[in-house]
Amino acid sequence: MKKVKKIAMIGPSHVAAVKKAADALAGQYPDYEISFFTAPGPVFRHFRVSKAKRVFGVLRKRDLTRKKRELVAQLNGDIKLSLADFDAIVLYGHTIKENINAQILRRFSIDGTDHRKPRRTISMAAYKAMMDEIIQQVLPARGWRKWEGPPVFVTPAPRVAENCVEIDNTKNETPINVATWVPLVEGKITKAEIFTLYIEAIRKKFAKVGLIFVPNPDETYGKSGLTKAEYSRGAINHRGIRNSGADFDAKHMNAAFGELCLRNLISVIEQNLAAKSSNRK
């Protein structure tokens, strides 16, 4: 009988999409047991991890109001999650500030690339320095770095969906984090090689501190380089409930998106654990 592999899936409200998928796919992955620990972004950012105690969540009650602690307990059954017995930990929907990188590519051309020519050109060295500064800011909390125990995987928050940049902006209703992408899509920059440098830089930076970065699957992106519109429609929130006006949700995705990400994650985790097991023999 195979040993059941236990996975801790930790993240803000983006987790809802993969949790919905996990509930539907449970029968297809009998060798996996996934525990979810989540909260809305404004609450989640107050969670802490203790490397020494192997615990994550609300470690100091003063960090959150009683009402917000009650919400965390309602969503997860407790305000803390013990990480002692897991085979893998996933930091799901982690913010990597792709919109900041998009703003750089919107304003500048990078010397030596096929990037479009806006007003100013900067060197590749300057662009890499900018990327490095952004990535340093988005590294997971120090407690996760050089984690001594099960491997820690990190997946990014979904990139904005194609249908969101198609919103009629005559009334200036397009959020700034969406509007930034419009000229990049029009110039096909999101599909250019220059855009992938940021993701690769993140992968390398995270690896240096012992974290395994797992980009969202290629299948989730459309011809524009943004997330396909079909995955934004019917997006769900931290309670697993369809958001109001979710057809234009720039932040969340639906269970179909969650299914692609979950299958990809399990594949990557399986390969990693198999390689570790082989190395021990």
XYZ file of C-alpha atoms in Angstrom:
281
model
C 0.000 0.000 0.000
C 1.367 3.389 -1.021
C 2.066 5.976 1.637
C -0.328 8.919 1.401
C 1.573 12.114 0.627
C 0.422 15.092 2.662
C 0.507 18.554 1.098
C -0.054 21.872 2.858
C -1.596 24.374 0.443
C -1.169 27.850 1.902
C -2.206 31.141 0.356
C -4.630 34.078 0.086
C -8.004 33.928 -1.652
C -6.418 32.590 -4.877
C -6.409 29.240 -3.075
C -10.182 29.001 -3.561
C -9.810 27.986 -7.211
C -7.434 25.118 -6.500
C -9.435 23.986 -3.448
C -12.568 23.763 -5.561
C -10.632 21.699 -8.096
C -9.141 19.470 -5.385
C -12.603 18.641 -4.060
C -13.689 17.591 -7.559
C -10.501 15.631 -8.337
C -10.058 13.888 -4.989
C -10.845 10.488 -6.491
C -8.107 10.870 -9.100
C -5.396 11.453 -6.503
C -6.027 8.893 -3.739
C -2.345 8.984 -2.745
C -2.519 12.680 -1.858
C -4.054 14.419 1.112
C -4.203 18.201 0.757
C -4.748 20.539 3.699
C -5.679 24.127 2.883
C -4.964 27.182 4.984
C -6.208 30.464 3.600
C -7.646 33.908 4.253
C -8.401 37.063 2.248
C -5.227 38.890 1.204
C -5.486 41.753 3.739
C -5.731 39.157 6.531
C -3.318 36.617 5.065
C -0.456 39.110 4.938
C -0.492 39.187 8.745
C 0.189 35.446 9.016
C 3.626 34.392 10.200
C 5.730 31.256 10.011
C 7.902 29.844 12.772
C 10.731 27.754 11.372
C 11.639 26.494 14.844
C 8.108 25.476 15.833
C 7.034 24.363 12.356
C 3.801 26.345 12.536
C 2.092 28.923 10.323
C -0.809 31.304 10.798
C -1.822 33.753 13.477
C 1.122 33.377 15.831
C 0.480 36.648 17.670
C -3.126 37.490 18.493
C -2.333 41.196 18.494
C -1.678 40.995 14.739
C -5.402 40.642 13.996
C -8.663 41.798 15.537
C -10.856 39.215 17.234
C -13.318 39.379 14.331
C -10.586 38.608 11.818
C -9.213 35.778 13.965
C -12.717 34.326 14.033
C -12.830 34.510 10.232
C -9.525 32.620 10.002
C -10.816 29.930 12.377
C -14.071 29.700 10.428
C -12.254 29.197 7.140
C -9.608 26.775 8.415
C -10.829 25.216 11.650
C -8.039 26.934 13.589
C -5.926 30.074 13.492
C -2.684 28.098 13.111
C -1.482 25.192 10.984
C 1.141 22.744 12.210
C 3.627 21.970 9.430
C 5.307 19.061 11.207
C 3.866 16.146 9.259
C 3.662 17.328 5.655
C 5.604 15.877 2.728
C 5.400 19.130 0.752
C 4.369 22.717 1.369
C 2.921 24.962 -1.339
C 2.770 28.740 -1.046
C -0.023 29.219 -3.556
C -0.922 32.477 -5.296
C 2.202 34.266 -4.099
C 2.518 37.901 -5.206
C 5.421 38.412 -7.631
C 4.523 41.962 -8.740
C 4.315 41.195 -12.447
C 2.435 44.472 -12.832
C 5.570 46.376 -11.725
C 7.629 44.547 -14.338
C 4.899 45.353 -16.855
C 5.183 49.039 -15.995
C 8.934 48.932 -16.667
C 8.421 47.267 -20.049
C 5.702 49.781 -20.838
C 8.021 52.732 -20.240
C 11.343 51.456 -21.553
C 12.864 49.508 -24.397
C 15.552 47.036 -23.361
C 18.722 47.334 -25.421
C 19.543 44.250 -27.499
C 16.030 42.784 -27.495
C 13.077 42.760 -29.860
C 11.159 44.867 -27.384
C 9.183 47.795 -28.851
C 10.779 51.248 -28.870
C 9.107 53.684 -26.464
C 10.702 56.959 -25.455
C 13.767 55.628 -23.666
C 16.108 52.668 -24.031
C 17.919 51.145 -21.057
C 20.652 48.517 -21.000
C 19.998 44.891 -20.192
C 22.187 45.336 -17.106
C 19.938 48.162 -15.901
C 16.814 46.077 -16.517
C 18.275 43.116 -14.634
C 19.116 45.409 -11.720
C 15.504 46.596 -11.660
C 14.244 43.019 -11.764
C 16.554 42.004 -8.957
C 15.252 44.819 -6.761
C 11.628 43.826 -7.363
C 12.298 40.133 -6.803
C 14.111 40.848 -3.552
C 10.893 42.484 -2.360
C 8.693 39.519 -3.313
C 10.785 36.758 -1.763
C 8.652 34.810 0.735
C 9.184 35.623 4.414
C 12.579 34.754 5.865
C 11.081 31.893 7.840
C 10.419 30.020 4.577
C 13.921 30.459 3.220
C 16.344 27.551 3.581
C 13.490 25.565 5.095
C 14.798 22.444 6.816
C 12.160 19.858 6.174
C 9.754 19.099 3.324
C 10.307 20.999 0.059
C 8.568 24.354 -0.257
C 6.994 25.141 -3.634
C 5.850 28.629 -4.634
C 3.282 29.417 -7.318
C 2.499 32.964 -8.484
C -0.810 34.766 -8.290
C -2.606 34.530 -11.656
C -1.646 37.029 -14.305
C -4.501 39.368 -15.239
C -7.055 37.804 -17.597
C -7.475 38.781 -21.266
C -11.113 39.808 -20.840
C -10.127 42.331 -18.162
C -8.036 44.404 -20.559
C -10.941 44.461 -22.977
C -13.164 46.391 -20.560
C -14.468 49.645 -22.024
C -12.382 52.268 -20.276
C -14.304 55.327 -21.489
C -15.396 55.885 -17.881
C -11.913 55.181 -16.505
C -13.179 52.022 -14.832
C -10.153 49.888 -15.680
C -8.015 49.428 -12.530
C -4.418 50.631 -12.864
C -3.060 47.104 -12.406
C -5.087 46.131 -15.489
C -4.561 49.283 -17.573
C -0.787 48.790 -17.354
C -1.085 45.672 -19.491
C -3.087 47.183 -22.354
C -0.190 48.654 -24.416
C 1.899 45.531 -23.755
C -0.816 43.321 -25.186
C -1.248 45.630 -28.167
C 2.499 45.521 -28.809
C 2.602 41.735 -28.255
C 5.240 42.264 -25.565
C 3.630 39.748 -23.202
C 4.545 37.018 -25.693
C 8.086 38.276 -26.352
C 11.172 36.629 -24.904
C 11.973 39.737 -22.860
C 8.863 39.122 -20.762
C 9.932 35.608 -19.779
C 13.212 36.886 -18.335
C 11.381 38.083 -15.242
C 9.889 34.658 -14.530
C 13.248 32.961 -15.038
C 14.944 35.486 -12.758
C 12.395 34.702 -10.059
C 12.982 30.975 -10.427
C 16.742 31.412 -9.964
C 16.439 33.843 -7.048
C 13.986 31.616 -5.212
C 16.157 28.544 -5.796
C 19.078 30.280 -4.073
C 17.070 30.362 -0.845
C 15.809 26.794 -1.199
C 12.383 27.530 -2.690
C 11.011 25.805 -5.792
C 9.180 28.271 -8.043
C 6.422 26.695 -10.144
C 4.998 29.053 -12.811
C 1.368 28.711 -13.755
C 0.908 26.207 -16.621
C 1.427 27.435 -20.185
C -2.093 26.240 -21.018
C -3.563 28.950 -18.812
C -2.276 31.718 -21.103
C -3.957 32.924 -24.258
C -2.492 34.336 -27.459
C -1.982 37.694 -25.777
C 0.229 36.203 -23.078
C -2.367 36.973 -20.401
C -4.551 34.419 -18.632
C -7.308 33.111 -20.901
C -10.664 34.799 -20.415
C -12.367 31.461 -19.810
C -10.493 31.068 -16.533
C -11.591 34.439 -15.179
C -15.280 33.847 -15.802
C -16.973 32.423 -12.750
C -13.991 33.260 -10.516
C -14.437 32.295 -6.865
C -13.412 33.989 -3.654
C -11.878 32.748 -0.397
C -15.173 31.156 0.637
C -15.377 29.255 -2.631
C -18.295 31.422 -3.750
C -18.572 32.995 -7.181
C -17.630 36.654 -6.989
C -20.111 39.329 -7.983
C -19.204 40.525 -11.481
C -16.607 37.760 -11.699
C -16.489 37.846 -15.490
C -14.125 40.776 -15.055
C -12.217 39.692 -11.975
C -8.602 40.755 -12.456
C -7.381 38.898 -9.385
C -9.147 35.549 -9.096
C -9.790 32.553 -11.324
C -12.235 29.651 -11.474
C -12.068 25.932 -10.715
C -10.984 25.067 -14.280
C -7.884 27.222 -13.764
C -7.397 25.624 -10.356
C -7.550 22.147 -11.913
C -4.746 22.904 -14.399
C -2.602 24.355 -11.630
C -3.298 21.468 -9.260
C -2.425 18.820 -11.842
C 0.766 20.694 -12.682
C 1.703 21.073 -9.023
C 1.148 17.422 -8.199
C 3.276 16.429 -11.187
C 6.128 18.706 -10.057
C 5.828 17.568 -6.429
C 5.774 13.909 -7.468
C 8.948 14.332 -9.516
C 10.682 16.198 -6.687
C 9.780 13.636 -4.021
C 10.731 10.740 -6.321
C 14.140 12.323 -6.987
C 14.716 12.807 -3.248
C 13.748 9.220 -2.543
C 16.094 7.981 -5.266
C 18.966 10.032 -3.885
C 18.519 8.485 -0.454
C 18.924 4.960 -1.814
